[in-house]
């Protein structure tokens, strides 16, 4: 049994995660879901659920859904840049009120045509429909990954995090 946003109770069998609940409610809902709130905590759709949880499926029309969409776009931007310009250094890519941006250090200034190439690469990445999967890692694991990738700014950001911080990679 799950308690929905409107207070109603929804029953389904074998729901292991938020996606399963969304799918049990409607296949269309699951297809268009961005995340969920489980007991008022924003989580991705793979988050485990249990009997009695309060659950809300987050869609693009929700403020959280729009922020998640923009955050995903920032990740796609960084991936496109790194594929086209492997020596580029990515720093942070936050969501802002009207979109997102990414701080990127290029070896040389990019041009308008470079921007068109980046956009085209982003479209290719999106069309490839690769799952974006979140994983939580230790500080040491995160540093190891970023050192292997040569991501100096990411290393600095990780080192500046307070002890006990949750570090996630996508």
mmCIF file of C-alpha atoms in Angstrom:
data_model
loop_
_atom_site.group_PDB
_atom_site.id
_atom_site.type_symbol
_atom_site.label_atom_id
_atom_site.label_comp_id
_atom_site.label_asym_id
_atom_site.label_seq_id
_atom_site.Cartn_x
_atom_site.Cartn_y
_atom_site.Cartn_z
ATOM 1 C CA UNK A 1 0.000 0.000 0.000
ATOM 2 C CA UNK A 2 1.236 3.442 -0.939
ATOM 3 C CA UNK A 3 -0.174 6.819 0.006
ATOM 4 C CA UNK A 4 -0.434 9.108 -3.008
ATOM 5 C CA UNK A 5 -0.111 12.886 -3.092
ATOM 6 C CA UNK A 6 -3.872 13.372 -2.803
ATOM 7 C CA UNK A 7 -3.994 11.128 0.287
ATOM 8 C CA UNK A 8 -5.556 8.164 -1.477
ATOM 9 C CA UNK A 9 -4.159 4.689 -0.950
ATOM 10 C CA UNK A 10 -2.877 2.700 -3.926
ATOM 11 C CA UNK A 11 -2.202 -1.011 -3.659
ATOM 12 C CA UNK A 12 0.135 -2.980 -5.900
ATOM 13 C CA UNK A 13 2.211 -6.108 -5.567
ATOM 14 C CA UNK A 14 5.956 -6.466 -6.017
ATOM 15 C CA UNK A 15 6.802 -2.755 -6.207
ATOM 16 C CA UNK A 16 10.489 -2.629 -5.307
ATOM 17 C CA UNK A 17 11.184 0.970 -6.318
ATOM 18 C CA UNK A 18 9.494 4.243 -7.211
ATOM 19 C CA UNK A 19 9.461 3.357 -10.916
ATOM 20 C CA UNK A 20 7.506 0.168 -10.172
ATOM 21 C CA UNK A 21 4.865 2.212 -8.352
ATOM 22 C CA UNK A 22 4.662 4.713 -11.220
ATOM 23 C CA UNK A 23 4.331 1.847 -13.731
ATOM 24 C CA UNK A 24 1.621 0.168 -11.642
ATOM 25 C CA UNK A 25 -0.277 3.459 -11.653
ATOM 26 C CA UNK A 26 0.130 3.905 -15.427
ATOM 27 C CA UNK A 27 2.662 2.857 -18.060
ATOM 28 C CA UNK A 28 2.424 6.374 -19.508
ATOM 29 C CA UNK A 29 3.110 7.901 -16.120
ATOM 30 C CA UNK A 30 6.200 5.727 -15.687
ATOM 31 C CA UNK A 31 7.450 6.620 -19.172
ATOM 32 C CA UNK A 32 7.199 10.337 -18.422
ATOM 33 C CA UNK A 33 8.312 10.279 -14.788
ATOM 34 C CA UNK A 34 11.514 12.134 -13.882
ATOM 35 C CA UNK A 35 11.819 11.212 -10.207
ATOM 36 C CA UNK A 36 9.713 10.671 -7.100
ATOM 37 C CA UNK A 37 9.242 11.962 -3.621
ATOM 38 C CA UNK A 38 9.160 9.130 -1.128
ATOM 39 C CA UNK A 39 8.069 10.292 2.307
ATOM 40 C CA UNK A 40 8.713 13.869 1.092
ATOM 41 C CA UNK A 41 12.335 13.120 0.093
ATOM 42 C CA UNK A 42 13.241 13.664 -3.575
ATOM 43 C CA UNK A 43 14.752 10.455 -5.005
ATOM 44 C CA UNK A 44 15.445 8.933 -8.384
ATOM 45 C CA UNK A 45 13.079 6.307 -9.745
ATOM 46 C CA UNK A 46 15.328 3.417 -8.720
ATOM 47 C CA UNK A 47 14.960 4.339 -5.038
ATOM 48 C CA UNK A 48 13.524 1.487 -2.966
ATOM 49 C CA UNK A 49 10.014 1.774 -1.565
ATOM 50 C CA UNK A 50 8.206 -0.099 1.181
ATOM 51 C CA UNK A 51 4.662 -0.710 2.312
ATOM 52 C CA UNK A 52 3.090 2.432 3.752
ATOM 53 C CA UNK A 53 5.384 4.938 2.006
ATOM 54 C CA UNK A 54 3.941 8.243 0.884
ATOM 55 C CA UNK A 55 4.844 8.614 -2.791
ATOM 56 C CA UNK A 56 4.547 11.368 -5.369
ATOM 57 C CA UNK A 57 5.706 10.861 -8.946
ATOM 58 C CA UNK A 58 7.606 13.897 -10.261
ATOM 59 C CA UNK A 59 6.893 14.999 -13.822
ATOM 60 C CA UNK A 60 8.332 17.699 -16.080
ATOM 61 C CA UNK A 61 5.544 20.114 -15.082
ATOM 62 C CA UNK A 62 6.703 19.997 -11.454
ATOM 63 C CA UNK A 63 9.399 22.451 -10.325
ATOM 64 C CA UNK A 64 11.585 19.524 -9.267
ATOM 65 C CA UNK A 65 11.016 17.812 -12.623
ATOM 66 C CA UNK A 66 12.144 20.873 -14.558
ATOM 67 C CA UNK A 67 15.253 21.154 -12.376
ATOM 68 C CA UNK A 68 16.041 17.463 -12.961
ATOM 69 C CA UNK A 69 15.579 17.906 -16.717
ATOM 70 C CA UNK A 70 17.948 20.875 -16.718
ATOM 71 C CA UNK A 71 20.476 19.012 -14.557
ATOM 72 C CA UNK A 72 20.380 16.116 -17.026
ATOM 73 C CA UNK A 73 20.929 18.572 -19.891
ATOM 74 C CA UNK A 74 24.019 19.898 -18.113
ATOM 75 C CA UNK A 75 25.379 16.349 -17.884
ATOM 76 C CA UNK A 76 24.692 15.812 -21.592
ATOM 77 C CA UNK A 77 26.458 19.097 -22.385
ATOM 78 C CA UNK A 78 29.522 18.011 -20.409
ATOM 79 C CA UNK A 79 29.513 14.606 -22.106
ATOM 80 C CA UNK A 80 29.290 16.210 -25.560
ATOM 81 C CA UNK A 81 32.097 18.649 -24.803
ATOM 82 C CA UNK A 82 34.354 15.888 -23.475
ATOM 83 C CA UNK A 83 33.723 13.771 -26.583
ATOM 84 C CA UNK A 84 34.545 16.650 -28.910
ATOM 85 C CA UNK A 85 37.286 18.256 -26.802
ATOM 86 C CA UNK A 86 38.861 15.556 -24.605
ATOM 87 C CA UNK A 87 41.331 17.998 -23.043
ATOM 88 C CA UNK A 88 38.560 20.344 -21.855
ATOM 89 C CA UNK A 89 38.213 20.573 -18.080
ATOM 90 C CA UNK A 90 34.673 20.588 -16.694
ATOM 91 C CA UNK A 91 33.957 22.243 -13.355
ATOM 92 C CA UNK A 92 30.339 22.735 -12.288
ATOM 93 C CA UNK A 93 27.085 22.646 -14.216
ATOM 94 C CA UNK A 94 24.314 24.006 -12.054
ATOM 95 C CA UNK A 95 20.660 24.567 -12.802
ATOM 96 C CA UNK A 96 19.568 28.208 -12.815
ATOM 97 C CA UNK A 97 16.136 29.871 -12.927
ATOM 98 C CA UNK A 98 15.953 29.956 -16.714
ATOM 99 C CA UNK A 99 18.086 26.973 -17.720
ATOM 100 C CA UNK A 100 21.541 25.676 -16.875
ATOM 101 C CA UNK A 101 25.177 26.302 -17.629
ATOM 102 C CA UNK A 102 28.492 24.544 -17.260
ATOM 103 C CA UNK A 103 31.854 26.070 -16.386
ATOM 104 C CA UNK A 104 34.304 24.561 -18.850
ATOM 105 C CA UNK A 105 37.962 25.375 -19.375
ATOM 106 C CA UNK A 106 38.962 24.938 -23.025
ATOM 107 C CA UNK A 107 42.550 25.016 -24.284
ATOM 108 C CA UNK A 108 41.496 27.640 -26.826
ATOM 109 C CA UNK A 109 38.421 29.795 -27.189
ATOM 110 C CA UNK A 110 35.478 28.155 -28.885
ATOM 111 C CA UNK A 111 33.539 29.705 -31.766
ATOM 112 C CA UNK A 112 29.891 29.861 -32.847
ATOM 113 C CA UNK A 113 30.495 26.878 -35.140
ATOM 114 C CA UNK A 114 31.949 24.986 -32.170
ATOM 115 C CA UNK A 115 28.676 25.649 -30.330
ATOM 116 C CA UNK A 116 26.743 24.197 -33.270
ATOM 117 C CA UNK A 117 28.970 21.101 -33.169
ATOM 118 C CA UNK A 118 28.378 20.739 -29.425
ATOM 119 C CA UNK A 119 24.625 21.035 -29.906
ATOM 120 C CA UNK A 120 24.717 18.401 -32.669
ATOM 121 C CA UNK A 121 26.725 16.056 -30.406
ATOM 122 C CA UNK A 122 24.222 16.615 -27.589
ATOM 123 C CA UNK A 123 21.404 15.624 -29.948
ATOM 124 C CA UNK A 124 23.304 12.429 -30.864
ATOM 125 C CA UNK A 125 23.786 11.573 -27.185
ATOM 126 C CA UNK A 126 20.107 12.155 -26.445
ATOM 127 C CA UNK A 127 19.014 10.036 -29.421
ATOM 128 C CA UNK A 128 21.269 7.206 -28.203
ATOM 129 C CA UNK A 129 18.892 7.027 -25.202
ATOM 130 C CA UNK A 130 21.607 5.998 -22.766
ATOM 131 C CA UNK A 131 20.344 5.578 -19.214
ATOM 132 C CA UNK A 132 21.627 8.156 -16.739
ATOM 133 C CA UNK A 133 22.374 6.211 -13.590
ATOM 134 C CA UNK A 134 23.242 7.762 -10.237
ATOM 135 C CA UNK A 135 25.714 6.053 -7.964
ATOM 136 C CA UNK A 136 26.939 7.148 -4.569
ATOM 137 C CA UNK A 137 30.659 6.715 -4.022
ATOM 138 C CA UNK A 138 33.197 7.347 -1.311
ATOM 139 C CA UNK A 139 35.472 10.372 -1.459
ATOM 140 C CA UNK A 140 38.364 8.055 -2.361
ATOM 141 C CA UNK A 141 36.402 6.438 -5.196
ATOM 142 C CA UNK A 142 35.337 9.812 -6.565
ATOM 143 C CA UNK A 143 38.904 11.129 -6.432
ATOM 144 C CA UNK A 144 40.181 7.999 -8.156
ATOM 145 C CA UNK A 145 37.650 8.343 -10.988
ATOM 146 C CA UNK A 146 38.405 12.026 -11.498
ATOM 147 C CA UNK A 147 42.177 11.510 -11.350
ATOM 148 C CA UNK A 148 41.861 8.750 -13.968
ATOM 149 C CA UNK A 149 39.873 11.158 -16.167
ATOM 150 C CA UNK A 150 42.281 14.034 -15.535
ATOM 151 C CA UNK A 151 39.501 16.269 -14.199
ATOM 152 C CA UNK A 152 41.449 18.762 -12.095
ATOM 153 C CA UNK A 153 38.474 20.992 -11.211
ATOM 154 C CA UNK A 154 36.381 18.030 -10.110
ATOM 155 C CA UNK A 155 39.258 16.831 -7.918
ATOM 156 C CA UNK A 156 39.443 20.275 -6.292
ATOM 157 C CA UNK A 157 35.675 20.344 -5.709
ATOM 158 C CA UNK A 158 35.704 16.880 -4.132
ATOM 159 C CA UNK A 159 38.627 17.778 -1.887
ATOM 160 C CA UNK A 160 36.741 20.876 -0.679
ATOM 161 C CA UNK A 161 33.621 18.927 0.331
ATOM 162 C CA UNK A 162 33.056 18.582 4.068
ATOM 163 C CA UNK A 163 33.733 15.158 5.568
ATOM 164 C CA UNK A 164 30.750 12.823 5.392
ATOM 165 C CA UNK A 165 29.337 14.477 2.261
ATOM 166 C CA UNK A 166 27.371 12.229 -0.073
ATOM 167 C CA UNK A 167 29.180 12.155 -3.421
ATOM 168 C CA UNK A 168 27.268 11.011 -6.448
ATOM 169 C CA UNK A 169 28.393 10.245 -9.972
ATOM 170 C CA UNK A 170 26.177 9.915 -13.015
#
